[in-house]
């Protein structure tokens, strides 16, 4: 199958290619699915880190592959296994994930995934995301332990609020409905009180991510090195 121009670009920048194999499938909610994989050597080559992500090449019709990025969930470097969670909507990745069974294979590429928890640890983490970025937020919550964190998550389906979030007694979680292309997340960023020693992690749709990151810079005065912002979808 053809990977098109994106495949050529990834190869030119030195992306590593792997063939993953599905080992299990589990429905978390009616709009959220978890697949388990063996990594085909991926974790032997790429050390595990919080919010680690890869690119899957999902089929989209005869002879066509589309690139989609996904966070690794519960990666086990010794066993070279991990899960990937899919927020289900209309698209090629959802169609593939729904049909995948143990033994199903898919190609993946690794390029550009890097994130280190700040050192020294910030006074607080402030996180903005949705069901697409929730796997990354969960991995970050695991990594920061008992460091205080406030998390805002956007939901589109009532069942989204049933998806497990790895909170501790130092975590405050707020779910907000997606209305007007992320309005409630943008308003939450403007209205919160943000301590100067906080670290902001933002991963929403493109428009919301840009707006929230700008709010942290201009309204709350966080320096750029205290903000990690990456749009997870358009």
Coordinates of C-alpha atoms in Angstrom, one line a residue:
X1 CA 0.0 0.0 0.0
X2 CA 1.1 3.5 -0.7
X3 CA 2.1 5.8 2.2
X4 CA 2.2 8.8 -0.1
X5 CA 4.1 12.0 0.5
X6 CA 3.9 11.7 4.3
X7 CA 5.7 8.3 4.1
X8 CA 8.5 9.9 2.1
X9 CA 8.9 12.7 4.6
X10 CA 9.0 10.4 7.6
X11 CA 11.6 8.2 5.9
X12 CA 13.7 11.2 4.9
X13 CA 13.7 12.4 8.6
X14 CA 14.9 9.0 9.8
X15 CA 11.6 7.4 11.1
X16 CA 11.9 3.9 12.4
X17 CA 9.4 1.4 11.0
X18 CA 7.8 -1.5 12.9
X19 CA 5.1 -4.1 12.3
X20 CA 2.7 -4.4 15.3
X21 CA 0.4 -7.3 16.1
X22 CA -2.9 -7.0 17.9
X23 CA -3.1 -9.4 20.9
X24 CA -6.4 -8.3 22.5
X25 CA -9.4 -5.9 22.0
X26 CA -11.5 -4.4 24.8
X27 CA -14.4 -2.0 24.7
X28 CA -14.0 0.7 27.4
X29 CA -17.2 2.5 26.5
X30 CA -19.5 2.6 23.5
X31 CA -17.2 5.3 22.0
X32 CA -13.8 4.2 23.4
X33 CA -11.8 1.1 22.5
X34 CA -8.5 -0.3 23.7
X35 CA -6.3 -2.6 21.6
X36 CA -3.3 -4.5 23.0
X37 CA -0.2 -5.0 20.8
X38 CA 3.1 -6.7 20.6
X39 CA 5.6 -4.1 19.5
X40 CA 7.8 -5.9 17.0
X41 CA 11.0 -4.6 18.7
X42 CA 9.7 -1.0 19.1
X43 CA 10.3 -0.7 22.8
X44 CA 13.7 -2.2 22.6
X45 CA 14.7 0.7 20.3
X46 CA 12.8 3.5 22.0
X47 CA 13.0 3.9 25.8
X48 CA 9.6 4.4 27.5
X49 CA 8.7 7.9 28.5
X50 CA 5.6 9.7 29.6
X51 CA 3.2 10.7 26.8
X52 CA 5.2 8.5 24.3
X53 CA 3.4 8.3 21.0
X54 CA 3.8 6.5 17.6
X55 CA 2.3 6.9 14.2
X56 CA 0.0 4.1 12.8
X57 CA -0.5 3.6 9.1
X58 CA -4.2 2.8 8.9
X59 CA -5.8 1.6 5.7
X60 CA -8.3 3.9 4.0
X61 CA -9.6 2.2 0.9
X62 CA -7.8 0.0 -1.7
X63 CA -4.1 0.7 -1.7
X64 CA -4.2 3.8 0.6
X65 CA -2.7 4.3 4.0
X66 CA -3.3 7.2 6.4
X67 CA -1.0 8.3 9.2
X68 CA -2.5 8.8 12.7
X69 CA -0.7 9.4 16.0
X70 CA -1.5 7.5 19.2
X71 CA -0.1 7.5 22.7
X72 CA 1.3 4.2 24.1
X73 CA -0.8 3.0 27.1
X74 CA 0.9 0.9 29.9
X75 CA 4.1 0.1 27.8
X76 CA 6.1 -2.8 29.1
X77 CA 9.7 -2.5 27.8
X78 CA 10.7 -6.0 29.0
X79 CA 7.8 -7.7 27.2
X80 CA 7.7 -5.2 24.3
X81 CA 4.0 -4.8 24.7
X82 CA 1.6 -1.8 25.0
X83 CA -2.0 -0.8 24.5
X84 CA -3.5 1.9 22.3
X85 CA -6.8 3.6 23.1
X86 CA -9.1 4.8 20.3
X87 CA -11.7 7.6 20.7
X88 CA -14.2 6.3 18.2
X89 CA -15.6 8.5 15.5
X90 CA -16.1 8.3 11.8
X91 CA -12.8 7.8 10.1
X92 CA -10.3 5.2 8.8
X93 CA -8.6 4.6 12.2
X94 CA -12.0 3.9 13.9
X95 CA -13.0 1.5 11.1
X96 CA -9.8 -0.4 11.4
X97 CA -9.8 -0.5 15.2
X98 CA -13.4 -1.9 15.3
X99 CA -12.5 -4.7 13.0
X100 CA -9.1 -5.6 14.5
X101 CA -8.7 -9.0 16.1
X102 CA -5.9 -10.9 17.8
X103 CA -3.4 -11.6 15.0
X104 CA -4.2 -8.4 13.0
X105 CA -1.1 -6.6 11.9
X106 CA -0.4 -2.9 11.3
X107 CA 2.6 -0.8 10.3
X108 CA 3.9 1.9 12.6
X109 CA 6.5 4.6 12.6
X110 CA 8.4 6.3 15.4
X111 CA 9.6 9.9 15.0
X112 CA 9.5 12.9 17.2
X113 CA 8.1 11.5 20.5
X114 CA 10.0 13.1 23.4
X115 CA 9.0 14.5 26.7
X116 CA 10.7 14.7 30.1
X117 CA 8.9 15.5 33.3
X118 CA 10.3 18.9 34.4
X119 CA 13.2 18.8 36.9
X120 CA 12.8 20.2 39.5
X121 CA 9.2 19.1 39.7
X122 CA 6.7 22.1 39.3
X123 CA 4.5 23.2 42.2
X124 CA 1.5 22.1 40.2
X125 CA 0.5 20.6 36.8
X126 CA -2.4 22.1 34.9
X127 CA -3.7 19.9 32.1
X128 CA -6.2 20.5 29.3
X129 CA -7.3 17.7 27.0
X130 CA -10.1 15.5 25.7
X131 CA -10.6 11.8 25.0
X132 CA -8.1 11.8 22.2
X133 CA -5.3 13.0 24.5
X134 CA -6.5 11.3 27.7
X135 CA -4.1 8.4 27.3
X136 CA -1.2 10.9 27.3
X137 CA -2.7 12.7 30.3
X138 CA -3.0 9.4 32.2
X139 CA 0.6 8.6 31.5
X140 CA 1.7 12.0 32.8
X141 CA -0.5 11.6 35.9
X142 CA 1.3 8.3 36.5
X143 CA 4.7 9.9 36.1
X144 CA 4.2 12.9 38.5
X145 CA 3.0 10.7 41.4
X146 CA 1.6 12.9 44.2
X147 CA 2.4 16.2 42.7
X148 CA -0.8 18.4 42.7
X149 CA -2.6 18.5 39.4
X150 CA -5.7 20.1 38.0
X151 CA -7.2 18.4 34.9
X152 CA -9.8 19.7 32.5
X153 CA -11.2 17.2 30.0
X154 CA -13.7 17.8 27.2
X155 CA -16.5 15.3 26.6
X156 CA -18.7 14.8 23.5
X157 CA -20.6 11.7 24.6
X158 CA -22.1 11.1 28.0
X159 CA -20.2 7.8 28.3
X160 CA -16.9 9.7 27.9
X161 CA -17.0 10.6 31.6
X162 CA -16.9 6.8 32.4
X163 CA -13.4 6.5 30.9
X164 CA -10.9 5.8 33.7
X165 CA -8.7 8.8 34.6
X166 CA -5.7 8.0 36.8
X167 CA -6.3 10.6 39.5
X168 CA -4.9 10.6 43.0
X169 CA -6.1 12.5 46.1
X170 CA -3.9 15.4 44.8
X171 CA -5.7 15.6 41.5
X172 CA -8.7 17.8 40.7
X173 CA -10.7 16.6 37.7
X174 CA -13.2 18.7 35.8
X175 CA -15.2 17.4 32.8
X176 CA -16.7 20.0 30.4
X177 CA -18.9 19.4 27.4
X178 CA -17.6 20.2 24.0
X179 CA -19.7 23.2 22.7
X180 CA -18.8 25.9 20.2
X181 CA -15.5 24.2 19.2
X182 CA -14.0 24.1 22.6
X183 CA -15.5 27.2 24.2
X184 CA -15.7 25.8 27.7
X185 CA -12.1 24.7 27.8
X186 CA -11.0 28.1 26.6
X187 CA -13.1 29.8 29.2
X188 CA -11.8 27.5 32.0
X189 CA -8.2 28.5 31.0
X190 CA -9.1 32.2 31.3
X191 CA -10.9 31.9 34.6
X192 CA -8.5 29.7 36.6
X193 CA -5.9 30.9 39.1
X194 CA -2.5 29.7 38.0
X195 CA 0.5 29.8 40.4
X196 CA 3.7 31.1 38.9
X197 CA 5.5 27.7 39.5
X198 CA 2.9 25.7 37.6
X199 CA 3.5 23.7 34.4
X200 CA 0.8 23.7 31.8
X201 CA 0.2 20.7 29.5
X202 CA -2.3 21.3 26.7
X203 CA -3.4 18.8 24.0
X204 CA -6.8 19.5 22.5
X205 CA -8.0 20.3 18.9
X206 CA -5.8 22.8 17.1
X207 CA -7.8 26.0 17.7
X208 CA -8.4 25.3 21.4
X209 CA -4.8 24.2 22.0
X210 CA -3.5 27.5 20.5
X211 CA -5.9 29.6 22.5
X212 CA -5.3 27.9 25.8
X213 CA -1.5 28.0 25.4
X214 CA -1.7 31.7 24.6
X215 CA -3.8 32.3 27.7
X216 CA -1.2 30.7 29.9
X217 CA 1.5 32.8 28.3
X218 CA -0.3 36.2 28.2
X219 CA -2.9 36.1 31.0
X220 CA -1.1 33.9 33.5
X221 CA 2.5 34.8 32.7
X222 CA 3.9 31.3 32.4
X223 CA 7.2 31.2 30.5
X224 CA 7.3 29.1 27.3
X225 CA 9.5 26.4 29.0
X226 CA 6.6 25.9 31.5
X227 CA 4.1 25.1 28.7
X228 CA 3.9 22.0 26.6
X229 CA 1.2 22.4 23.9
X230 CA 0.5 20.1 21.0
X231 CA -2.7 19.9 19.0
X232 CA -4.0 16.3 18.9
X233 CA -6.5 16.8 16.1
X234 CA -7.8 19.5 13.8

